[in-house]
Short mmCIF file of C-alpha atoms and ligand atoms in Angstrom, two decimals:
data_model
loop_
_atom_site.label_atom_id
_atom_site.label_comp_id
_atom_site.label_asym_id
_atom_site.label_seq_id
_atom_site.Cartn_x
_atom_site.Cartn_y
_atom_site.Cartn_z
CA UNK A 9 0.00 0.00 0.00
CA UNK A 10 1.83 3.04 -1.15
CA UNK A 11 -1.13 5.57 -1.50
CA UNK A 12 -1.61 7.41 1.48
CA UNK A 13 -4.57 8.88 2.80
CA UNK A 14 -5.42 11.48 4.91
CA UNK A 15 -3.69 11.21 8.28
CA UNK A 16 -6.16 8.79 10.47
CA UNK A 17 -8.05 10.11 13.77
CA UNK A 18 -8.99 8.61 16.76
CA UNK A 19 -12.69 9.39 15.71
CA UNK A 20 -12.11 7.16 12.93
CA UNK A 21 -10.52 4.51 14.88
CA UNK A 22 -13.75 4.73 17.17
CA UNK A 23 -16.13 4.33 14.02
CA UNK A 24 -14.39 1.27 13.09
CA UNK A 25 -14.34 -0.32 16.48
CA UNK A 26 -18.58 0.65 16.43
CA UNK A 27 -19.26 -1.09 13.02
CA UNK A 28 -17.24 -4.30 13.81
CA UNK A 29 -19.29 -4.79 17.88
CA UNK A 30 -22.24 -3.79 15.74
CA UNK A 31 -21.56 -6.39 13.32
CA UNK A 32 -20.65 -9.50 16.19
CA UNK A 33 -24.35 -8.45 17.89
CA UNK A 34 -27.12 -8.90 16.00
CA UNK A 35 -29.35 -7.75 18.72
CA UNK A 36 -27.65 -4.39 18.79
CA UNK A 37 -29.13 -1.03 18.14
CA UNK A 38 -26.51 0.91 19.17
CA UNK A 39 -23.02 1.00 20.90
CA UNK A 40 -22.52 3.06 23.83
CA UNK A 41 -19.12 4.55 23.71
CA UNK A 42 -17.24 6.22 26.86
CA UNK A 43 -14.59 8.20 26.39
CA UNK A 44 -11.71 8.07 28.94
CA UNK A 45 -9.49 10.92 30.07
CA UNK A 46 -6.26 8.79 28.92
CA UNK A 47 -8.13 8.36 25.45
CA UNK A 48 -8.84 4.47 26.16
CA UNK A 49 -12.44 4.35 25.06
CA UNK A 50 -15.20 1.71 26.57
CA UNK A 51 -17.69 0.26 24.08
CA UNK A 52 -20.15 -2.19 25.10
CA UNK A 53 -23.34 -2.62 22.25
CA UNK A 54 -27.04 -2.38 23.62
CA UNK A 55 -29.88 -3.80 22.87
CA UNK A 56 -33.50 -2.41 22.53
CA UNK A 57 -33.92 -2.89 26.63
CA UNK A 58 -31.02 -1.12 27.62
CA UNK A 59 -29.19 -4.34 27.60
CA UNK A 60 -25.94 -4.98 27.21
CA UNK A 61 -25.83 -6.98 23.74
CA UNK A 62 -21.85 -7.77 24.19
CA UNK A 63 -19.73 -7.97 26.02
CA UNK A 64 -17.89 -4.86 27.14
CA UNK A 65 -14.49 -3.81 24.70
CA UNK A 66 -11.69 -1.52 25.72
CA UNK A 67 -9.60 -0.87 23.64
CA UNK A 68 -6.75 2.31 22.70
CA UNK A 69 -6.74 3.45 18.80
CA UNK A 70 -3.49 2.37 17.39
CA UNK A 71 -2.60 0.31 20.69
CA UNK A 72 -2.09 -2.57 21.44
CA UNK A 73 -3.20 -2.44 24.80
CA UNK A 74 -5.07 -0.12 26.93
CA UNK A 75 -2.92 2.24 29.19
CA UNK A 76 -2.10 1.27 32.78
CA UNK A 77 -4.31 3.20 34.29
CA UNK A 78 -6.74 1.80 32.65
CA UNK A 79 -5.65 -2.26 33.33
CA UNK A 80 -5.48 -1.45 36.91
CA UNK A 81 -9.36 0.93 37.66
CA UNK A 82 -10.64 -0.81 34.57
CA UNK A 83 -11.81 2.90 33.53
CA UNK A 84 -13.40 3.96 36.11
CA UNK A 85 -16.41 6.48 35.87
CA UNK A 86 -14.65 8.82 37.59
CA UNK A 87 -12.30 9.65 34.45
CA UNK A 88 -15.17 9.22 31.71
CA UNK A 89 -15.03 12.57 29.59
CA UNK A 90 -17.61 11.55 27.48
CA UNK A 91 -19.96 9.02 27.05
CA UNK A 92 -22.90 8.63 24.21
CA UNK A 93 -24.50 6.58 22.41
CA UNK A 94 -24.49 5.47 18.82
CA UNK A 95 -27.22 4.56 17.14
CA UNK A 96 -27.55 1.76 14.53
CA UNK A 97 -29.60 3.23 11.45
CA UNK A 98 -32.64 3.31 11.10
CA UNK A 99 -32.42 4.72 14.65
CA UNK A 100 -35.01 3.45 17.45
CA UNK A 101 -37.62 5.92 18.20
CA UNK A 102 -37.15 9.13 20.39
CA UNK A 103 -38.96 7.54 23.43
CA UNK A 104 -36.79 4.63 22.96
CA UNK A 105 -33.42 6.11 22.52
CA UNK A 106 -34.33 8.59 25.57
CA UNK A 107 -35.31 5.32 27.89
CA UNK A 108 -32.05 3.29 26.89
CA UNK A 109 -30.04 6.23 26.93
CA UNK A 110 -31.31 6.80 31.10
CA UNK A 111 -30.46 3.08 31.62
CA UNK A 112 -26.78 2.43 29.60
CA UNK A 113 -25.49 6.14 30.56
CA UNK A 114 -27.45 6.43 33.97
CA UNK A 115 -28.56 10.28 33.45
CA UNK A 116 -31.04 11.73 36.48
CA UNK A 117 -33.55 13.27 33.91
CA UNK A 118 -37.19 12.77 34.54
CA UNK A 119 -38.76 9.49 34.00
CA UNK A 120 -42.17 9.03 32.97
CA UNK A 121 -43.92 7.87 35.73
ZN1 LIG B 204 -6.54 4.20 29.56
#
C-alpha cells in the first residue's frame, strides 16, 4: 500500500471499532461509547432494553493495549469525559433512545412515571 490517505483520527478509529461490535451483535441497536481521560475508550453494544448486547471492549486506537491506568481501575467512571450513544440506522424511536439512553449512561432526567 503506497497511497496514502489522509492522516487517520482517533474518531475514525472509534467508528471502526462501532461497526465491527455492531456487526458480532445482532441484537444491537446501538453502541454506547465512553470516552476516557487517557483516550482508552469503553464500548459495550445495547440492545432495545437497555441491555448490554456484548460484552464490554476496551480498547486504545493504534494500541495494542489499553494504558495502565486503565488495566489497573478498569476505567473507572470517575475519568469518563464523554460518554454517548451510537445509534444503529434506522435509529429506534425518540422515546426509545431517551429510555435506553437513562439506563446504559445512567442520566437523572425525569422518568415518565
Ligand atoms: Zn486508559
Amino acid at each position: 500500500m503506497t497511497a496514502k490517505k489522509a492522516k487517520r483520527t482517533p474518531e475514525q478509529g472509534e467508528q471502526a471499532m462501532i461497526e465491527g461490535i455492531l456487526e458480532g451483535s445482532p441484537d444491537g441497536v446501538g453502541v454506547a461509547v465512553i470516552r476516557l481521560n487517557c483516550d482508552c475508550r469503553k464500548m459495550a453494544a445495547v440492545n432495545i432494553d437497555g441491555e448490554p448486547a456484548s460484552k464490554i471492549i476496551m480498547y486504545r486506537d493504534q494500541a495494542e493495549s489499553i494504558c495502565d491506568q486503565c488495566k489497573q481501575d478498569n476505567g473507572d467512571y470517575m475519568r469518563v469525559t464523554e460518554q454517548f450513544i451510537h445509534w444503529k440506522k434506522p435509529e429506534p424511536g425518540e422515546a426509545a433512545r431517551k429510555k435506553i439512553e437513562a439506563k446504559v449512561l445512567g442520566t437523572s432526567e425525569e422518568r415518565p412515571n
